[in-house]
PDB file of C-alpha atoms in Angstrom:
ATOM      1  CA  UNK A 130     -14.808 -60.759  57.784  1.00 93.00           C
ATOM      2  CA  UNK A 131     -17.733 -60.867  60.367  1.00 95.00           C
ATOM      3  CA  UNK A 132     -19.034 -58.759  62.481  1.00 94.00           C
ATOM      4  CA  UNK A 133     -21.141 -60.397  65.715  1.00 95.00           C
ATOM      5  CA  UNK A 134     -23.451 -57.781  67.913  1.00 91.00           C
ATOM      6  CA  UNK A 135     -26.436 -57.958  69.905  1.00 89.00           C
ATOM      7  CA  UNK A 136     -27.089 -56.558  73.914  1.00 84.00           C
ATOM      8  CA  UNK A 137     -24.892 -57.983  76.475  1.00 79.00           C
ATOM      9  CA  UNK A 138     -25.536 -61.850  77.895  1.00 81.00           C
ATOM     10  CA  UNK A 139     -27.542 -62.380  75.008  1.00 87.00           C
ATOM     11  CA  UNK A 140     -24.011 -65.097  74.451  1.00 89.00           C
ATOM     12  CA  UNK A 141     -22.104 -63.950  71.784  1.00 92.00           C
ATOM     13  CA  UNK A 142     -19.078 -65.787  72.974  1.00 91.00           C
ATOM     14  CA  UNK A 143     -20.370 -68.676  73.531  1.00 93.00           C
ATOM     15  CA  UNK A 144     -21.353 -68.668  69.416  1.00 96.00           C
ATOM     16  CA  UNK A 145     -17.853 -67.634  68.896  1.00 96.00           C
ATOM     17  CA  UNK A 146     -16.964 -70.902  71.294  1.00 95.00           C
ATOM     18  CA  UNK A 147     -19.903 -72.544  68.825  1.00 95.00           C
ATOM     19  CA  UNK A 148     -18.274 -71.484  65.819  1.00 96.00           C
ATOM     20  CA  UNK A 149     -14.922 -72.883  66.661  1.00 95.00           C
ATOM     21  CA  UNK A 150     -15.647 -75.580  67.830  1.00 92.00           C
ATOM     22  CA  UNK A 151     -13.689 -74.934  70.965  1.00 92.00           C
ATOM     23  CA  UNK A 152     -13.359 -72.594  73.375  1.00 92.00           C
ATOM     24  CA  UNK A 153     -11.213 -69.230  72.187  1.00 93.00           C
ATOM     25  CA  UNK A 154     -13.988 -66.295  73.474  1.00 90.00           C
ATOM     26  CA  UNK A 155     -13.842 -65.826  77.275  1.00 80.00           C
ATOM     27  CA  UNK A 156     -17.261 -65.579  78.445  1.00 71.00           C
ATOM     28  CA  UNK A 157     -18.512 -63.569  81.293  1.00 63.00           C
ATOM     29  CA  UNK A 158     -20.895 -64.276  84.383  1.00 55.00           C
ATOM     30  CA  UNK A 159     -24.384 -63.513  83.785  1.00 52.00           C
ATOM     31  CA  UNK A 160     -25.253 -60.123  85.105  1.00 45.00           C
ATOM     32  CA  UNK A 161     -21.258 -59.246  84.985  1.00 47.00           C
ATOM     33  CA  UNK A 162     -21.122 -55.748  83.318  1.00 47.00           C
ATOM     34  CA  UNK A 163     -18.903 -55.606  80.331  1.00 48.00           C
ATOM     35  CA  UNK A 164     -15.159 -57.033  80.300  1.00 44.00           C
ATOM     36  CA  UNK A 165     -14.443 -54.013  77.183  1.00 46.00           C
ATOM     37  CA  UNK A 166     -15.560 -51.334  75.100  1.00 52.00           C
ATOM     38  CA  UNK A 167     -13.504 -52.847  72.743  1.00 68.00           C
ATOM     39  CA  UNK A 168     -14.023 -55.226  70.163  1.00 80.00           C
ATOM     40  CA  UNK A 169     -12.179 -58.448  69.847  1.00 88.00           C
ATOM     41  CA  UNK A 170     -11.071 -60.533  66.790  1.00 91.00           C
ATOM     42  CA  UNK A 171     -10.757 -64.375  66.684  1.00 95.00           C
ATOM     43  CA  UNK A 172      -9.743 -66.445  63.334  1.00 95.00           C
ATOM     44  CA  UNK A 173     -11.708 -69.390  63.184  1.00 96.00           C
ATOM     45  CA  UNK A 174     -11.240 -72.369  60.364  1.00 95.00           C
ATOM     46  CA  UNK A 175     -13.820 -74.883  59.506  1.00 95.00           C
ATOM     47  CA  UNK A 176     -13.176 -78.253  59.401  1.00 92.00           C
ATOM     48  CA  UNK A 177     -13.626 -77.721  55.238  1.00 91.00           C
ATOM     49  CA  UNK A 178     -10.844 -75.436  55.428  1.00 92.00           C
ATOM     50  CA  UNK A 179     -13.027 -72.485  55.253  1.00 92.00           C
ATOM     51  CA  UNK A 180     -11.016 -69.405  57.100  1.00 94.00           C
ATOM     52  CA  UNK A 181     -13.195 -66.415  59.150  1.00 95.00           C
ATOM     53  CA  UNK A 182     -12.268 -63.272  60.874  1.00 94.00           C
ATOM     54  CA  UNK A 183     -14.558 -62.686  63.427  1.00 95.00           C
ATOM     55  CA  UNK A 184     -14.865 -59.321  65.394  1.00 93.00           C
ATOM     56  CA  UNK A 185     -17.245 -59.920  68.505  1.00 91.00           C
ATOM     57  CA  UNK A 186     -18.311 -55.671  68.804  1.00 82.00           C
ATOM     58  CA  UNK A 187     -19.809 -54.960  72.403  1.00 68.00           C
ATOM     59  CA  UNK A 188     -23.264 -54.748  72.840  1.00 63.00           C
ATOM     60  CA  UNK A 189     -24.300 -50.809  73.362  1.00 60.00           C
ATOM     61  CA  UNK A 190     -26.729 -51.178  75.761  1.00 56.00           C
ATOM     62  CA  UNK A 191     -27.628 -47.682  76.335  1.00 51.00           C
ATOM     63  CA  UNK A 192     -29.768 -48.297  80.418  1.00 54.00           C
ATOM     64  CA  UNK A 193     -26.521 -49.717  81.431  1.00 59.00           C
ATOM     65  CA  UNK A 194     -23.763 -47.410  79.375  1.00 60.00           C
ATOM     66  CA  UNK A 195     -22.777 -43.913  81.038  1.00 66.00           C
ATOM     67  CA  UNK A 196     -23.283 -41.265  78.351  1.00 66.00           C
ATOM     68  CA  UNK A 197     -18.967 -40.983  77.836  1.00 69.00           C
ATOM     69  CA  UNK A 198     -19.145 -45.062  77.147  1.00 71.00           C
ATOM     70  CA  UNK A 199     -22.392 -44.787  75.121  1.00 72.00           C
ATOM     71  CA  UNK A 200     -20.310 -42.531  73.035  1.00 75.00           C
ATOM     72  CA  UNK A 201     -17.224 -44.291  73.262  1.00 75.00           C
ATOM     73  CA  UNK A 202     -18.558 -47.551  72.013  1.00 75.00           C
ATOM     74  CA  UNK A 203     -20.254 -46.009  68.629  1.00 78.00           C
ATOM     75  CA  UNK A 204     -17.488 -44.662  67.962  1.00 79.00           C
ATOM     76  CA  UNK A 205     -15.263 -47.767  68.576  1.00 79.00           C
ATOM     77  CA  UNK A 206     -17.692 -49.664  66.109  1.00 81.00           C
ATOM     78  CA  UNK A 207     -17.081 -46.964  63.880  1.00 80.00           C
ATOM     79  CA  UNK A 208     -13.537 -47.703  64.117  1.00 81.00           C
ATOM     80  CA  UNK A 209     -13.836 -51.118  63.852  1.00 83.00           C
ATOM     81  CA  UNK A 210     -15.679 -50.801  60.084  1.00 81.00           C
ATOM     82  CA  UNK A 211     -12.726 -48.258  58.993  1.00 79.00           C
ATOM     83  CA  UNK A 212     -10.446 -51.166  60.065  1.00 82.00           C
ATOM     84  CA  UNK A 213     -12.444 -53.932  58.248  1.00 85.00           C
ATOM     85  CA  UNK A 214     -12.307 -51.702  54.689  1.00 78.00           C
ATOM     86  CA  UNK A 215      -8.558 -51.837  54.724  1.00 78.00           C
ATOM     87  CA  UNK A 216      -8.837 -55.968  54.713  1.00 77.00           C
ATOM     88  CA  UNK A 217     -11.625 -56.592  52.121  1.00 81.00           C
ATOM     89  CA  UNK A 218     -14.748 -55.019  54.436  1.00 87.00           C
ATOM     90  CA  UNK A 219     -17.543 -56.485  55.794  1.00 91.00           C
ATOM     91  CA  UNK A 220     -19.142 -59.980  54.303  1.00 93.00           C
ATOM     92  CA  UNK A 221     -21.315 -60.960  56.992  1.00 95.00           C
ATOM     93  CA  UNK A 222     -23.104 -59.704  60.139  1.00 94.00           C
ATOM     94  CA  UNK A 223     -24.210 -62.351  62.840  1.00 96.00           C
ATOM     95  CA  UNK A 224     -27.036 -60.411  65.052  1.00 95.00           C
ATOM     96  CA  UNK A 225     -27.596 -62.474  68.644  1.00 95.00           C
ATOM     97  CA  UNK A 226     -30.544 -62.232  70.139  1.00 93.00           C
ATOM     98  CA  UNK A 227     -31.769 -64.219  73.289  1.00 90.00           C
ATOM     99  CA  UNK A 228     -35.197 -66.561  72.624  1.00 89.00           C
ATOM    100  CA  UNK A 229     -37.366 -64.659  74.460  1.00 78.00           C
ATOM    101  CA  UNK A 230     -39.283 -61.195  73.407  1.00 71.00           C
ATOM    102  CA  UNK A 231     -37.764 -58.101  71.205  1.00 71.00           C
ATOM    103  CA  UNK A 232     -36.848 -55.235  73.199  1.00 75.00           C
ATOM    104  CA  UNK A 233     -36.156 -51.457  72.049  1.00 75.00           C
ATOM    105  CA  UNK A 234     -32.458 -52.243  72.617  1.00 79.00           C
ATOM    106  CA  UNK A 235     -32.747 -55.095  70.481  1.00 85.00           C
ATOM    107  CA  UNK A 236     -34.298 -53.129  67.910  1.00 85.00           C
ATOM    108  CA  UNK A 237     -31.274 -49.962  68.292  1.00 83.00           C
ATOM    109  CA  UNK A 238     -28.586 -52.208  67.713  1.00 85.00           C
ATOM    110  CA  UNK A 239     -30.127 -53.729  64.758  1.00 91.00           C
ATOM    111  CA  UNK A 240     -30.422 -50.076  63.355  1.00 88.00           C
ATOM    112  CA  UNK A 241     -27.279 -48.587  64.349  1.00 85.00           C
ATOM    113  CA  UNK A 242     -25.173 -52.159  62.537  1.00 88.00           C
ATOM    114  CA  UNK A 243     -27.159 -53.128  59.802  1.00 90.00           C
ATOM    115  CA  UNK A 244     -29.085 -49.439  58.285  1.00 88.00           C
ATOM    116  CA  UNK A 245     -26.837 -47.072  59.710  1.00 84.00           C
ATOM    117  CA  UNK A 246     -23.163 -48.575  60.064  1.00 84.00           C
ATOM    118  CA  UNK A 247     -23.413 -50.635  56.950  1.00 86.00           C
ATOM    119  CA  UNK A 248     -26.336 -49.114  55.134  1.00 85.00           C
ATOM    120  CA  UNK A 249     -28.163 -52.577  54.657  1.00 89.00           C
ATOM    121  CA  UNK A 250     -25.611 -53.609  51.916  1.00 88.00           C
ATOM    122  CA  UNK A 251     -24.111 -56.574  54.430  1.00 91.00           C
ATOM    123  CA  UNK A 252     -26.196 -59.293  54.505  1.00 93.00           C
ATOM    124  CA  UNK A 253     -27.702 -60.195  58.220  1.00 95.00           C
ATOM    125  CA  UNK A 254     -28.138 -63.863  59.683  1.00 96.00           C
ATOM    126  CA  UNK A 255     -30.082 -63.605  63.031  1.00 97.00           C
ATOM    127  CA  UNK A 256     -28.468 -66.390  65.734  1.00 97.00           C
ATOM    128  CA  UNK A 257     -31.309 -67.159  68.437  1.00 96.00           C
ATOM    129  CA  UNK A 258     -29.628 -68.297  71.083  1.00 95.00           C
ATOM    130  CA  UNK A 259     -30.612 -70.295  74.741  1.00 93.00           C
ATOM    131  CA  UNK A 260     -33.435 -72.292  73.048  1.00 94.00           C
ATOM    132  CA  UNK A 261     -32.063 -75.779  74.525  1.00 91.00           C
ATOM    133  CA  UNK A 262     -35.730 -76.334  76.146  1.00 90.00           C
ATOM    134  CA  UNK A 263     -37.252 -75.822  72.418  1.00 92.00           C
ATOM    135  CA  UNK A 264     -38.676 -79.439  71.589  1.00 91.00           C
ATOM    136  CA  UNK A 265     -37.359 -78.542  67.882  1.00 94.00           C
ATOM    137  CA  UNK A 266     -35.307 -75.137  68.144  1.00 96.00           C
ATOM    138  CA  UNK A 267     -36.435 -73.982  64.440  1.00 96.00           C
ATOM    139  CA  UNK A 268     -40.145 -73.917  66.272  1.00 96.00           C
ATOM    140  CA  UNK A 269     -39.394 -70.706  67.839  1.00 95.00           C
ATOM    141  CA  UNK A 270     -38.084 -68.818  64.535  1.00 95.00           C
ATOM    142  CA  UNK A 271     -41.863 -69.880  63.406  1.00 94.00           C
ATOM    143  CA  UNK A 272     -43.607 -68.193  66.387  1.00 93.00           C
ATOM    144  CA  UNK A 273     -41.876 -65.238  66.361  1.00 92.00           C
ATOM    145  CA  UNK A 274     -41.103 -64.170  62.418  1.00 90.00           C
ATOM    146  CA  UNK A 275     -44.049 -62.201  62.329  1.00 88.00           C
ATOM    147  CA  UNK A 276     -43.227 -60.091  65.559  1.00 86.00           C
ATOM    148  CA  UNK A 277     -39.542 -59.478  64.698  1.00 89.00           C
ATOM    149  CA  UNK A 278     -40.759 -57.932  61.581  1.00 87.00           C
ATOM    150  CA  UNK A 279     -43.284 -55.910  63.144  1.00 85.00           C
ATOM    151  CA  UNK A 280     -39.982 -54.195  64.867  1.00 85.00           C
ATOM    152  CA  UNK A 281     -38.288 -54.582  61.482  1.00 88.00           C
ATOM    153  CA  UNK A 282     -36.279 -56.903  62.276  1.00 91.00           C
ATOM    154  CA  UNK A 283     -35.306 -58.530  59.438  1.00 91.00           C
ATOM    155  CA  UNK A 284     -32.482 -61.103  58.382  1.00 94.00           C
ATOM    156  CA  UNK A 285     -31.047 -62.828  55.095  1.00 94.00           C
ATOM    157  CA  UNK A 286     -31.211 -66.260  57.149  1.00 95.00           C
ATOM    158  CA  UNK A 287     -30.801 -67.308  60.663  1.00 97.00           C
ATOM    159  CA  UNK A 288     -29.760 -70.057  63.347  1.00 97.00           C
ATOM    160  CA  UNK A 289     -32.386 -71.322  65.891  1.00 97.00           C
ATOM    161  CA  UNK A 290     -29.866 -72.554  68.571  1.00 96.00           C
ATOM    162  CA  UNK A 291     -28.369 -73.821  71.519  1.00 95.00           C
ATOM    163  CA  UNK A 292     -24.672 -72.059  72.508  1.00 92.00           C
ATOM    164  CA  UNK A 293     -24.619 -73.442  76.352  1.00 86.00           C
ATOM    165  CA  UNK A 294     -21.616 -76.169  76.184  1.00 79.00           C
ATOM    166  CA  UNK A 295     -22.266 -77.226  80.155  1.00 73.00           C
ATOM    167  CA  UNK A 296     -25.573 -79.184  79.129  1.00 68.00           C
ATOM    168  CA  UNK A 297     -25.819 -83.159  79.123  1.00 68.00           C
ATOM    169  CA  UNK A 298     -29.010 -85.509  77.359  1.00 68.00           C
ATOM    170  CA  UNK A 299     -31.126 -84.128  74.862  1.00 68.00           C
ATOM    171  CA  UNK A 300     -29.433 -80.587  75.523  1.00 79.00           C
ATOM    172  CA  UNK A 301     -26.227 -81.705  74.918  1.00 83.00           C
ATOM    173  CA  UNK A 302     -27.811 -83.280  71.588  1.00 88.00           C
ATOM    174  CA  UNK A 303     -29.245 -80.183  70.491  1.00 92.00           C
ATOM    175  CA  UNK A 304     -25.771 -78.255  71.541  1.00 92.00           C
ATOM    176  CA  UNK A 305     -23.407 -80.934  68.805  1.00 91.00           C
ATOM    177  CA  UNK A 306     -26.840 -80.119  66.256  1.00 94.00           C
ATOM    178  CA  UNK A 307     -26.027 -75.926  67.077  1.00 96.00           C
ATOM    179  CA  UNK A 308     -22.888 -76.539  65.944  1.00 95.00           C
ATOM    180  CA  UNK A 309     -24.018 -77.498  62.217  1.00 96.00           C
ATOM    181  CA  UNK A 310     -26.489 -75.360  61.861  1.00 97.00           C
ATOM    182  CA  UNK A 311     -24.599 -72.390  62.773  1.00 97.00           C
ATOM    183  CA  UNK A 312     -21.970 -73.173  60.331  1.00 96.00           C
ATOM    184  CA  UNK A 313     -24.201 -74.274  57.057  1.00 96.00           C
ATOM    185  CA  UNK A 314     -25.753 -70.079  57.991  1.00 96.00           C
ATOM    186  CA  UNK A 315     -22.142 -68.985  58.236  1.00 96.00           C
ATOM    187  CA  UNK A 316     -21.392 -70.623  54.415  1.00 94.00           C
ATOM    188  CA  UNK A 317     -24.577 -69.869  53.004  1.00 93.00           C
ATOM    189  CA  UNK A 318     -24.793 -66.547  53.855  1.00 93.00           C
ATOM    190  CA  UNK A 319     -21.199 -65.200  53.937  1.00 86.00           C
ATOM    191  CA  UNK A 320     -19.644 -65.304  50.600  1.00 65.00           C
ATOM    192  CA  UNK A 321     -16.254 -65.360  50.301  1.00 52.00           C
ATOM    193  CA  UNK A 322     -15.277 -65.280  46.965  1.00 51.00           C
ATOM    194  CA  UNK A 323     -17.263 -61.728  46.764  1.00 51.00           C
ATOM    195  CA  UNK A 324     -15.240 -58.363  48.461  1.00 60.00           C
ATOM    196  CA  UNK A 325     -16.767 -57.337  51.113  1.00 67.00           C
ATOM    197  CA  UNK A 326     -18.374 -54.081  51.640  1.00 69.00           C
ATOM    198  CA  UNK A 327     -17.068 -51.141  52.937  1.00 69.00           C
ATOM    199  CA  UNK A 328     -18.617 -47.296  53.032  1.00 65.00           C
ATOM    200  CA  UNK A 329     -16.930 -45.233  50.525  1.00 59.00           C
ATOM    201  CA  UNK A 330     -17.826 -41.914  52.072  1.00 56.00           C
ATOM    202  CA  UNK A 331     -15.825 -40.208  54.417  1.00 50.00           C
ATOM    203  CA  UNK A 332     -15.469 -38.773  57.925  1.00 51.00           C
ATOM    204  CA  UNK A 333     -19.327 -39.057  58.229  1.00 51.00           C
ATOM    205  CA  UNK A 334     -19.209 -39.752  62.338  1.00 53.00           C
ATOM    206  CA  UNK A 335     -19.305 -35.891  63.582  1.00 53.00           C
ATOM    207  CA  UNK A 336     -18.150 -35.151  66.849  1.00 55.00           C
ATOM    208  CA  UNK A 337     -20.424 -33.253  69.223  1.00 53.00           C
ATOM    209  CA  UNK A 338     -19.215 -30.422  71.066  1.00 54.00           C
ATOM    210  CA  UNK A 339     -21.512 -29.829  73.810  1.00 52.00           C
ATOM    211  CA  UNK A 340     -21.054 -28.630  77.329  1.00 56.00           C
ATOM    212  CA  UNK A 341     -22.319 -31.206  79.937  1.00 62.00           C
ATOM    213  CA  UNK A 342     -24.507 -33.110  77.406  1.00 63.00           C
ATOM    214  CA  UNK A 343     -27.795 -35.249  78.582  1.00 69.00           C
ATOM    215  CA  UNK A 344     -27.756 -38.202  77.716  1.00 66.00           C
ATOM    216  CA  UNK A 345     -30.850 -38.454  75.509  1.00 69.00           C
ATOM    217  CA  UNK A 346     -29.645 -35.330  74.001  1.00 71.00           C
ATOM    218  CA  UNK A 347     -26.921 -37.286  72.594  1.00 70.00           C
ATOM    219  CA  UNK A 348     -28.731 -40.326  72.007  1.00 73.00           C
ATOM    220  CA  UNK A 349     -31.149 -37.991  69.938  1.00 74.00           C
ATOM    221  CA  UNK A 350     -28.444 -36.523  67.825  1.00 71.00           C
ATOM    222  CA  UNK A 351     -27.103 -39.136  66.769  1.00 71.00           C
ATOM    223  CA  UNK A 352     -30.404 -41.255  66.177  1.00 71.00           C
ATOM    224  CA  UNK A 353     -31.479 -38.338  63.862  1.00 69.00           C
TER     225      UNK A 353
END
């Protein structure tokens, strides 16, 4: 079972798409606002025979979310980790980020998944994605190591990578070489033959009972 996050457009379906090695993740326009609050599962097999459930969780970015879908979608991804402990929990979580700078929203979703949904017991491969005009894609991992960790930002292993299928020449090349490296992160890190983790306590999400709530009074609350 994986879980895939990160902020919207960042191209988490096109990794599923990556993944698959065809196209079963519909992806959306850039700039489009979310299709779902929901989260969506696709079963993916490897050309080794190697079988994944992947759950592609929305990204909760909290400029664009109203406070009711802020809420909504926390506790959606809440449901989504009760769901995965009834089928063997969690065994990998595939963080997308775009090439380009960290951002505080990067740096919330990171916290919320990995420290606070699955208490850093799930190990984390970072996928950098839209780094087609990289001369070698691993290049940027190697700039920018030292200032993900300076927003603690850290991973068990990662993919440097190219997800956009509509590219031709060297792009396309680096697109098929995505594809590889992707997967060999996938194996590596997600280990099947161990059960995956799930939270053992219970009914930990509280629900807040507040009349006509701010916004960063929630988003307080529940950081704390």
């Amino acid at each position: 079972n994986i879980v895939i996050f990160g902020e919207t457009g960042v191209g988490k379906s096109s990794v599923i798409n990556l993944m698959a090695g065809q196209e079963i993740a519909h992806i959306s326009p850039d700039g489009a606002h979310r299709c779902t609050l929901h989260w969506t599962e696709y079963q993916i097999t490897f050309e080794n025979g190697s079988r994944y459930k992947v759950f592609d969780m929305v990204g909760l970015q909290e400029p664009r979310l109203q406070t009711g879908e802020y809420l909504f979608a926390i506790s959606n991804a809440y449901s989504l980790i009760n769901t995965l402990k009834e089928c063997g929990g969690v065994n990998l979580l595939l963080f997308c980020i775009r090439g380009g700078i960290a951002t505080a929203t990067m740096q919330s979703n990171y916290r919320l998944f990995f420290k606070f949904f699955c208490k850093e017991k799930v190990p984390l491969a970072l996928v950098v994605t839209n780094l087609e005009r990289e001369t070698r894609m691993e290049d940027w991992y190697t700039r920018n190591m030292g200032y993900l960790e300076n927003y603690n930002i850290r991973s068990a292993g990662h993919a440097c990578i190219t997800a956009a299928n509509l590219l031709d020449g060297r792009h396309r090349d680096k697109y098929e070489e995505s594809c590889g490296i992707l997967r060999r992160v996938v194996e590596v890190h997600c280990n099947t033959s161990m059960k995956g983790w799930a939270d053992p306590r219970q009914g930990w999400l509280i629900k807040l009972e507040v009349s006509h709530p701010k916004k960063t009074d929630i988003i307080g609350v529940l950081t704390k």
